Tab-separated table of C-alpha atoms (C1' of nucleotides) in Angstrom:
chain	number	residue	atom	x	y	z
M	1	MET	CA	-24.922	155.091	-99.705
M	2	PRO	CA	-25.965	151.755	-101.185
M	3	ASN	CA	-25.277	149.724	-98.071
M	4	ASN	CA	-27.254	146.810	-99.400
M	5	THR	CA	-24.380	145.956	-101.713
M	6	ILE	CA	-21.781	145.901	-98.934
M	7	ASN	CA	-21.406	142.675	-97.012
M	8	PRO	CA	-19.332	142.813	-93.801
M	9	GLU	CA	-18.986	139.026	-93.945
M	10	ASP	CA	-17.025	139.376	-97.159
M	11	TRP	CA	-14.748	141.903	-95.511
M	12	LEU	CA	-14.031	139.509	-92.653
M	13	THR	CA	-13.272	136.799	-95.184
M	14	ALA	CA	-10.953	139.150	-97.080
M	15	VAL	CA	-9.083	140.091	-93.911
M	16	ASP	CA	-8.853	136.451	-92.910
M	17	GLU	CA	-7.615	135.319	-96.305
M	18	SER	CA	-4.956	137.988	-96.440
M	19	GLY	CA	-3.187	136.225	-93.593
M	20	PHE	CA	-4.379	138.298	-90.649
M	21	ARG	CA	-6.111	137.142	-87.553
M	22	VAL	CA	-9.695	138.245	-87.311
M	23	THR	CA	-10.384	139.767	-83.919
M	24	THR	CA	-13.361	141.291	-82.181
M	25	VAL	CA	-12.001	144.831	-82.557
M	26	GLN	CA	-11.659	144.279	-86.254
M	27	GLU	CA	-15.174	142.924	-86.511
M	28	SER	CA	-16.530	145.975	-84.752
M	29	LEU	CA	-14.546	148.343	-86.979
M	30	ILE	CA	-15.608	146.566	-90.133
M	31	ASP	CA	-19.182	146.879	-88.981
M	32	ILE	CA	-18.751	150.571	-88.345
M	33	PHE	CA	-17.305	151.330	-91.768
M	34	ALA	CA	-19.608	149.008	-93.682
M	35	HIS	CA	-22.765	150.420	-92.122
M	36	SER	CA	-22.033	154.111	-91.834
M	37	GLU	CA	-24.348	156.316	-93.830
M	38	TYR	CA	-21.624	158.952	-94.112
M	39	PRO	CA	-17.902	159.001	-94.885
M	40	LEU	CA	-15.911	158.341	-91.724
M	41	SER	CA	-12.483	159.412	-90.583
M	42	ALA	CA	-10.340	157.148	-88.401
M	43	GLU	CA	-10.954	159.557	-85.546
M	44	GLN	CA	-14.719	159.351	-85.993
M	45	ALA	CA	-14.582	155.568	-86.242
M	46	TRP	CA	-12.614	155.532	-82.995
M	47	GLU	CA	-15.313	157.576	-81.263
M	48	ILE	CA	-18.035	155.227	-82.469
M	49	ALA	CA	-16.000	152.134	-81.581
M	50	ARG	CA	-15.529	153.284	-77.991
M	51	GLN	CA	-19.275	153.562	-77.479
M	52	SER	CA	-19.613	149.799	-77.540
M	53	ARG	CA	-16.026	148.939	-76.620
M	54	PRO	CA	-14.560	151.725	-74.465
M	55	LYS	CA	-11.018	150.384	-74.255
M	56	THR	CA	-10.507	150.420	-78.037
M	57	GLY	CA	-7.149	152.039	-78.747
M	58	ARG	CA	-6.584	154.876	-81.153
M	59	ALA	CA	-3.638	153.219	-82.856
M	60	THR	CA	-5.692	150.080	-83.380
M	61	VAL	CA	-8.269	152.029	-85.347
M	62	TYR	CA	-5.615	153.709	-87.483
M	63	ARG	CA	-3.971	150.337	-88.110
M	64	MET	CA	-7.293	148.815	-89.125
M	65	VAL	CA	-8.099	151.701	-91.446
M	66	GLU	CA	-4.717	151.258	-93.099
M	67	LYS	CA	-5.338	147.534	-93.455
M	68	LEU	CA	-8.803	147.999	-94.935
M	69	GLU	CA	-7.483	150.586	-97.363
M	70	LYS	CA	-4.606	148.328	-98.449
M	71	LEU	CA	-7.019	145.468	-98.982
M	72	GLY	CA	-9.087	147.815	-101.115
M	73	LEU	CA	-12.161	147.486	-98.920
M	74	ILE	CA	-12.418	151.184	-98.130
M	75	ARG	CA	-11.424	154.179	-100.227
M	76	ARG	CA	-10.153	157.556	-99.121
M	77	LEU	CA	-12.079	160.674	-100.046
M	78	HIS	CA	-10.019	163.692	-100.982
M	79	GLY	CA	-11.025	167.303	-100.638
M	80	TYR	CA	-13.997	166.627	-98.383
M	81	GLN	CA	-13.204	167.918	-94.892
M	82	GLY	CA	-9.556	167.308	-95.581
M	83	CYS	CA	-8.367	163.982	-96.900
M	84	SER	CA	-9.006	161.645	-94.010
M	85	HIS	CA	-12.496	160.289	-94.630
M	86	PHE	CA	-13.268	156.861	-96.037
M	87	VAL	CA	-16.138	155.129	-97.784
M	88	PRO	CA	-16.582	151.437	-98.573
M	89	THR	CA	-15.269	150.387	-101.965
M	90	LEU	CA	-17.665	149.190	-104.639
M	91	PRO	CA	-15.416	148.015	-107.486
M	92	GLU	CA	-17.838	148.651	-110.344
M	93	LEU	CA	-18.810	152.027	-108.939
M	94	MET	CA	-15.594	153.962	-108.677
M	95	MET	CA	-16.864	157.389	-109.642
M	96	LEU	CA	-17.781	159.082	-106.404
M	97	PHE	CA	-20.118	161.983	-105.946
M	98	ILE	CA	-20.021	163.777	-102.605
M	99	CYS	CA	-22.863	166.104	-101.692
M	100	LEU	CA	-21.483	169.269	-100.142
M	101	SER	CA	-24.811	169.866	-98.464
M	102	CYS	CA	-25.673	166.565	-96.731
M	103	GLY	CA	-22.251	164.940	-96.889
M	104	ARG	CA	-23.444	161.671	-98.332
M	105	ALA	CA	-21.477	159.849	-101.004
M	106	ASP	CA	-23.104	158.415	-104.090
M	107	TYR	CA	-21.478	155.798	-106.268
M	108	LEU	CA	-21.706	156.084	-110.028
M	109	ASP	CA	-21.119	153.443	-112.674
M	110	SER	CA	-17.411	153.519	-113.550
M	111	GLN	CA	-17.674	152.336	-117.147
M	112	PRO	CA	-17.598	155.889	-118.573
M	113	LEU	CA	-14.429	156.458	-116.534
M	114	ASN	CA	-12.858	153.296	-117.916
M	115	ASP	CA	-13.618	154.525	-121.419
M	116	LEU	CA	-12.106	157.895	-120.616
M	117	ILE	CA	-8.955	156.199	-119.297
M	118	GLN	CA	-8.558	154.158	-122.460
M	119	GLN	CA	-9.048	157.219	-124.608
M	120	SER	CA	-6.548	159.237	-122.555
M	121	GLU	CA	-3.938	156.485	-122.701
M	122	HIS	CA	-4.310	156.400	-126.446
M	123	ILE	CA	-3.959	160.160	-126.866
M	124	SER	CA	-1.156	160.780	-124.365
M	125	GLY	CA	0.909	157.619	-124.641
M	126	HIS	CA	0.988	157.286	-120.863
M	127	HIS	CA	0.216	153.988	-119.184
M	128	ILE	CA	-2.489	154.609	-116.584
M	129	THR	CA	-2.491	152.192	-113.652
M	130	ASP	CA	-4.696	154.042	-111.203
M	131	SER	CA	-7.208	156.845	-111.236
M	132	ARG	CA	-9.205	158.949	-108.869
M	133	LEU	CA	-12.379	160.715	-109.840
M	134	GLN	CA	-14.547	162.649	-107.444
M	135	PHE	CA	-17.468	164.921	-108.115
M	136	PHE	CA	-18.729	167.527	-105.673
M	137	GLY	CA	-22.015	169.387	-105.645
M	138	ALA	CA	-25.632	169.152	-104.550
M	139	CYS	CA	-27.355	165.766	-104.653
M	140	ALA	CA	-30.793	165.321	-106.162
M	141	ASP	CA	-32.477	165.296	-102.731
M	142	CYS	CA	-30.718	168.387	-101.443
M	143	GLN	CA	-31.589	170.301	-104.608
M	144	GLN	CA	-35.279	169.582	-104.047
M	145	ASN	CA	-35.223	170.525	-100.367
M	146	ALA	CA	-33.399	173.793	-101.032
G	1	MET	CA	4.915	170.450	-117.408
G	2	PRO	CA	3.924	172.984	-120.061
G	3	ASN	CA	5.511	175.965	-118.375
G	4	ASN	CA	5.256	178.008	-121.521
G	5	THR	CA	1.561	178.452	-120.868
G	6	ILE	CA	2.030	179.774	-117.336
G	7	ASN	CA	2.693	183.471	-116.948
G	8	PRO	CA	3.863	184.652	-113.484
G	9	GLU	CA	2.908	188.212	-114.458
G	10	ASP	CA	-0.724	187.124	-114.692
G	11	TRP	CA	-0.473	185.596	-111.230
G	12	LEU	CA	0.837	188.849	-109.788
G	13	THR	CA	-2.006	190.688	-111.477
G	14	ALA	CA	-4.520	188.205	-110.063
G	15	VAL	CA	-3.136	188.593	-106.535
G	16	ASP	CA	-3.116	192.354	-106.918
G	17	GLU	CA	-6.670	192.518	-108.228
G	18	SER	CA	-8.007	190.312	-105.463
G	19	GLY	CA	-7.237	193.114	-103.036
G	20	PHE	CA	-3.930	191.952	-101.614
G	21	ARG	CA	-0.672	193.817	-101.522
G	22	VAL	CA	1.929	192.392	-103.820
G	23	THR	CA	5.210	191.924	-101.961
G	24	THR	CA	8.656	190.649	-102.818
G	25	VAL	CA	8.095	187.404	-100.912
G	26	GLN	CA	4.989	186.768	-102.913
G	27	GLU	CA	6.781	187.479	-106.168
G	28	SER	CA	9.485	184.998	-105.298
G	29	LEU	CA	6.958	182.340	-104.303
G	30	ILE	CA	4.917	182.831	-107.446
G	31	ASP	CA	8.089	182.422	-109.448
G	32	ILE	CA	8.932	179.226	-107.625
G	33	PHE	CA	5.559	177.605	-108.222
G	34	ALA	CA	5.168	178.843	-111.775
G	35	HIS	CA	8.580	177.558	-112.855
G	36	SER	CA	8.938	174.282	-111.000
G	37	GLU	CA	9.257	171.245	-113.199
G	38	TYR	CA	7.765	169.070	-110.469
G	39	PRO	CA	4.839	169.323	-108.053
G	40	LEU	CA	5.884	171.226	-104.941
G	41	SER	CA	4.779	171.075	-101.321
G	42	ALA	CA	4.717	174.217	-99.176
G	43	GLU	CA	7.666	172.798	-97.275
G	44	GLN	CA	9.657	172.316	-100.480
G	45	ALA	CA	8.747	175.791	-101.696
G	46	TRP	CA	9.982	177.153	-98.370
G	47	GLU	CA	13.337	175.415	-98.837
G	48	ILE	CA	13.722	176.849	-102.328
G	49	ALA	CA	12.607	180.312	-101.226
G	50	ARG	CA	15.243	180.468	-98.497
G	51	GLN	CA	18.026	179.861	-101.006
G	52	SER	CA	17.538	183.328	-102.451
G	53	ARG	CA	15.836	184.907	-99.463
G	54	PRO	CA	17.049	183.208	-96.261
G	55	LYS	CA	14.760	185.009	-93.831
G	56	THR	CA	11.575	183.830	-95.548
G	57	GLY	CA	9.201	182.539	-92.860
G	58	ARG	CA	7.500	179.179	-92.931
G	59	ALA	CA	4.075	180.586	-92.103
G	60	THR	CA	4.407	183.082	-94.941
G	61	VAL	CA	4.866	180.280	-97.430
G	62	TYR	CA	1.868	178.373	-96.082
G	63	ARG	CA	-0.198	181.554	-96.225
G	64	MET	CA	0.852	182.206	-99.797
G	65	VAL	CA	0.092	178.649	-100.857
G	66	GLU	CA	-3.369	179.005	-99.337
G	67	LYS	CA	-3.898	182.280	-101.164
G	68	LEU	CA	-2.747	180.904	-104.508
G	69	GLU	CA	-4.980	177.872	-104.080
G	70	LYS	CA	-8.003	180.018	-103.197
G	71	LEU	CA	-7.372	182.217	-106.231
G	72	GLY	CA	-7.292	179.027	-108.299
G	73	LEU	CA	-3.741	179.631	-109.492
G	74	ILE	CA	-2.367	176.381	-108.105
G	75	ARG	CA	-4.086	173.057	-107.603
G	76	ARG	CA	-3.491	170.409	-104.965
G	77	LEU	CA	-2.456	166.903	-105.990
G	78	HIS	CA	-3.965	164.079	-104.009
G	79	GLY	CA	-2.476	160.684	-103.435
G	80	TYR	CA	0.991	161.600	-104.632
G	81	GLN	CA	3.356	161.636	-101.661
G	82	GLY	CA	0.429	162.495	-99.460
G	83	CYS	CA	-1.856	165.348	-100.346
G	84	SER	CA	0.376	168.379	-99.907
G	85	HIS	CA	1.860	168.958	-103.351
G	86	PHE	CA	0.700	171.600	-105.802
G	87	VAL	CA	0.891	172.255	-109.532
G	88	PRO	CA	-0.042	175.402	-111.464
G	89	THR	CA	-3.615	175.465	-112.702
G	90	LEU	CA	-4.312	175.390	-116.423
G	91	PRO	CA	-8.082	175.876	-116.707
G	92	GLU	CA	-8.564	174.050	-119.994
G	93	LEU	CA	-6.366	171.178	-118.858
G	94	MET	CA	-7.891	169.908	-115.656
G	95	MET	CA	-7.247	166.211	-116.119
G	96	LEU	CA	-3.940	165.532	-114.445
G	97	PHE	CA	-1.637	162.616	-115.049
G	98	ILE	CA	1.118	162.043	-112.512
G	99	CYS	CA	3.976	159.744	-113.426
G	100	LEU	CA	4.784	157.466	-110.504
G	101	SER	CA	8.275	156.967	-111.892
G	102	CYS	CA	9.596	160.488	-112.597
G	103	GLY	CA	7.048	162.455	-110.591
G	104	ARG	CA	6.193	164.882	-113.355
G	105	ALA	CA	2.610	166.024	-113.950
G	106	ASP	CA	1.085	166.132	-117.389
G	107	TYR	CA	-2.019	168.119	-118.194
G	108	LEU	CA	-4.672	166.597	-120.432
G	109	ASP	CA	-7.456	168.316	-122.326
G	110	SER	CA	-10.446	168.517	-120.004
G	111	GLN	CA	-13.176	168.415	-122.619
G	112	PRO	CA	-13.772	164.646	-122.224
G	113	LEU	CA	-14.130	165.256	-118.481
G	114	ASN	CA	-16.653	168.019	-119.085
G	115	ASP	CA	-18.643	165.633	-121.241
G	116	LEU	CA	-18.464	162.977	-118.554
G	117	ILE	CA	-19.697	165.476	-115.964
G	118	GLN	CA	-22.669	166.438	-118.117
G	119	GLN	CA	-23.516	162.815	-118.708
G	120	SER	CA	-23.222	161.991	-114.991
G	121	GLU	CA	-25.397	164.922	-113.988
G	122	HIS	CA	-28.029	163.765	-116.429
G	123	ILE	CA	-28.015	160.168	-115.192
G	124	SER	CA	-27.797	160.829	-111.452
G	125	GLY	CA	-29.791	164.026	-111.070
G	126	HIS	CA	-27.001	165.548	-108.971
G	127	HIS	CA	-25.748	169.040	-109.664
G	128	ILE	CA	-21.972	168.859	-110.027
G	129	THR	CA	-20.115	172.052	-109.130
G	130	ASP	CA	-16.565	170.752	-108.841
G	131	SER	CA	-14.587	167.719	-109.870
G	132	ARG	CA	-11.201	166.192	-109.368
G	133	LEU	CA	-9.678	163.716	-111.770
G	134	GLN	CA	-6.174	162.336	-111.446
G	135	PHE	CA	-4.489	159.563	-113.343
G	136	PHE	CA	-1.427	157.721	-112.090
G	137	GLY	CA	0.978	155.508	-113.993
G	138	ALA	CA	4.061	155.545	-116.187
G	139	CYS	CA	4.513	158.430	-118.611
G	140	ALA	CA	5.475	157.829	-122.244
G	141	ASP	CA	9.137	158.703	-121.569
G	142	CYS	CA	9.506	156.491	-118.516
G	143	GLN	CA	7.950	153.554	-120.376
G	144	GLN	CA	10.588	153.846	-123.071
G	145	ASN	CA	13.506	154.156	-120.648
G	146	ALA	CA	12.358	151.165	-118.612
K	1	DC	C1'	8.769	211.922	-95.593
K	2	DG	C1'	5.828	210.031	-92.360
K	3	DC	C1'	1.374	207.481	-91.352
K	4	DT	C1'	-1.577	203.639	-91.576
K	5	DT	C1'	-2.263	199.101	-92.042
K	6	DA	C1'	-1.423	194.649	-94.392
K	7	DT	C1'	2.127	191.450	-94.383
K	8	DT	C1'	5.925	189.119	-92.376
K	9	DG	C1'	8.839	186.019	-89.394
K	10	DA	C1'	9.701	183.753	-85.040
K	11	DT	C1'	7.588	180.944	-82.045
K	12	DA	C1'	4.253	178.286	-79.749
K	13	DC	C1'	0.677	175.352	-80.461
K	14	DT	C1'	-2.734	171.949	-82.526
K	15	DT	C1'	-3.954	168.039	-85.063
K	16	DG	C1'	-3.609	163.828	-87.628
K	17	DG	C1'	-1.010	160.128	-87.712
K	18	DT	C1'	3.103	156.754	-86.371
K	19	DA	C1'	6.513	154.058	-83.353
K	20	DT	C1'	7.310	151.519	-79.203
K	21	DC	C1'	6.589	147.960	-76.143
K	22	DA	C1'	4.588	145.389	-72.391
K	23	DA	C1'	0.057	143.135	-71.876
K	24	DT	C1'	-3.586	140.528	-74.070
K	25	DA	C1'	-6.084	137.251	-76.713
K	26	DG	C1'	-6.519	134.037	-81.150
K	27	DG	C1'	-6.255	129.625	-82.356
K	28	DG	C1'	-3.601	125.450	-82.996
K	29	DT	C1'	-1.986	121.366	-80.427
K	30	DA	C1'	-1.739	117.917	-76.763
B	1	DT	C1'	-9.779	121.775	-71.585
B	2	DA	C1'	-5.308	123.685	-70.713
B	3	DC	C1'	-1.088	125.306	-72.723
B	4	DC	C1'	1.853	127.660	-75.859
B	5	DC	C1'	3.206	130.676	-79.462
B	6	DT	C1'	2.739	134.755	-81.686
B	7	DA	C1'	-0.128	138.422	-83.850
B	8	DT	C1'	-2.740	142.004	-82.166
B	9	DT	C1'	-3.832	145.414	-78.865
B	10	DG	C1'	-3.777	149.713	-75.942
B	11	DA	C1'	-1.246	153.228	-73.502
B	12	DT	C1'	2.053	156.330	-74.222
B	13	DA	C1'	5.415	158.942	-76.348
B	14	DC	C1'	6.578	160.814	-80.429
B	15	DC	C1'	6.625	163.168	-85.138
B	16	DA	C1'	5.288	166.170	-89.006
B	17	DA	C1'	2.160	169.185	-91.331
B	18	DG	C1'	-0.192	172.949	-90.729
B	19	DT	C1'	-2.279	177.028	-87.824
B	20	DA	C1'	-2.562	180.927	-84.330
B	21	DT	C1'	-0.272	184.709	-82.124
B	22	DC	C1'	1.965	188.923	-81.992
B	23	DA	C1'	5.660	192.206	-82.240
B	24	DA	C1'	8.443	193.930	-86.113
B	25	DT	C1'	8.537	195.272	-90.884
B	26	DA	C1'	7.414	197.223	-95.303
B	27	DA	C1'	3.647	198.712	-99.016
B	28	DG	C1'	1.322	202.389	-100.607
B	29	DC	C1'	-0.888	206.770	-99.891
B	30	DG	C1'	-1.259	211.728	-98.632
DNA sequence: CGCTTATTGATACTTGGTATCAATAGGGTA
DNA sequence: TACCCTATTGATACCAAGTATCAATAAGCG
C-alpha cells in the first residue's frame, strides 16, 4: 500500500474541521489505519489499539471507523474476508486491486473508471453518483514467487 | 430487470448437474429469485417463500442462497442496504447499476469492463481473476419523475 | 414398495455491530 | 491554574444476520 501518500496529520485536521473533538484514542486509531500494510477490520483495529492502550473500548473503535468512513478517509472493501475491512482512501486512486494471495491492496489510477462512468451514463441514461470497483487476483509479486 | 433473459429451468438444470438433488423448496426459491423485480435478501426470500409454503425453514433459504451464489446463478450486491441482497447473474452484463431511488438494478454490457480489466492488468502487472463493479445513482425513469 | 442418504426445519448458537448510560477528559473561560 | 460544560469514552446489554446441530422428512434407486 502506498503509505507515503497518506498523511495522518491531514486526517486529524479533517476530523477536527468536521466539528469533532480530537482525542488521544482517535489519534491512535488514525495512526493504526493510516499505517497498516493490510486492510483492517474494526475488530482487528481494536486488537491493535489495545496493545498500546488496553482500556480502549470496542464501541469506540466502531464509532471511529464509522466516522472515518463518513469523512471519506477510509473505504470499505467488499468481498474480501466478508465486507468489514477498510483501507485508507486515495481520491485519485479509486480502483482497488486486492491480492487474494498476500492480502495487500493496490491502488490504481481512477481516470479509466471515470471515463467508463461517463460512457455508461451516456449509453444508459442513468445518472451515476457513486461507484465501486474492485479487482481480485494475484499481484505481480505473488505471481513471481509462485 | 431484464427477466426475459433469465430462465428458471436453466437454474434447475444447473443445480441438478452440480450433483445436488432438486427439491420443491429449491424450485420455489429459484422461482422467487429469478422473477423478483428487485434485489432480494435471504430474509426477504424467506418471507416470500413462506407465503406459498409456510413451513419453509430459514436455514434452508440461507443454504439455497449460498448454493445459488456458488453456482454463479445469483450475485451479491454490495453497499445497497448492507451487503445481503442478491440479483440474478447475467454473464454478459456484469456491470450493475442500482437506482438509489427505486431500488431496481439495471445490467450494463460488460465489454467496457473487460477492456478496462485488460488495460489494468497490463499497466499494473497483476493477474485479475475476478472483479466487481457497481454504479449507484438515479435511473433514467426516476430522473424524469423527480 | 422399501432402503439409503441428501435435504429439511426447528432450535440453539456465534459473530459483527449498535444502543445505553454513567464516568471521563477536551478545551474554553475566569 | 482551576473550573465548568459537554462531547467522547468504556462497560455492558442488546440486536440482527448468518451458521451449526440434529432428528425428521423426502428424493431417487433397486
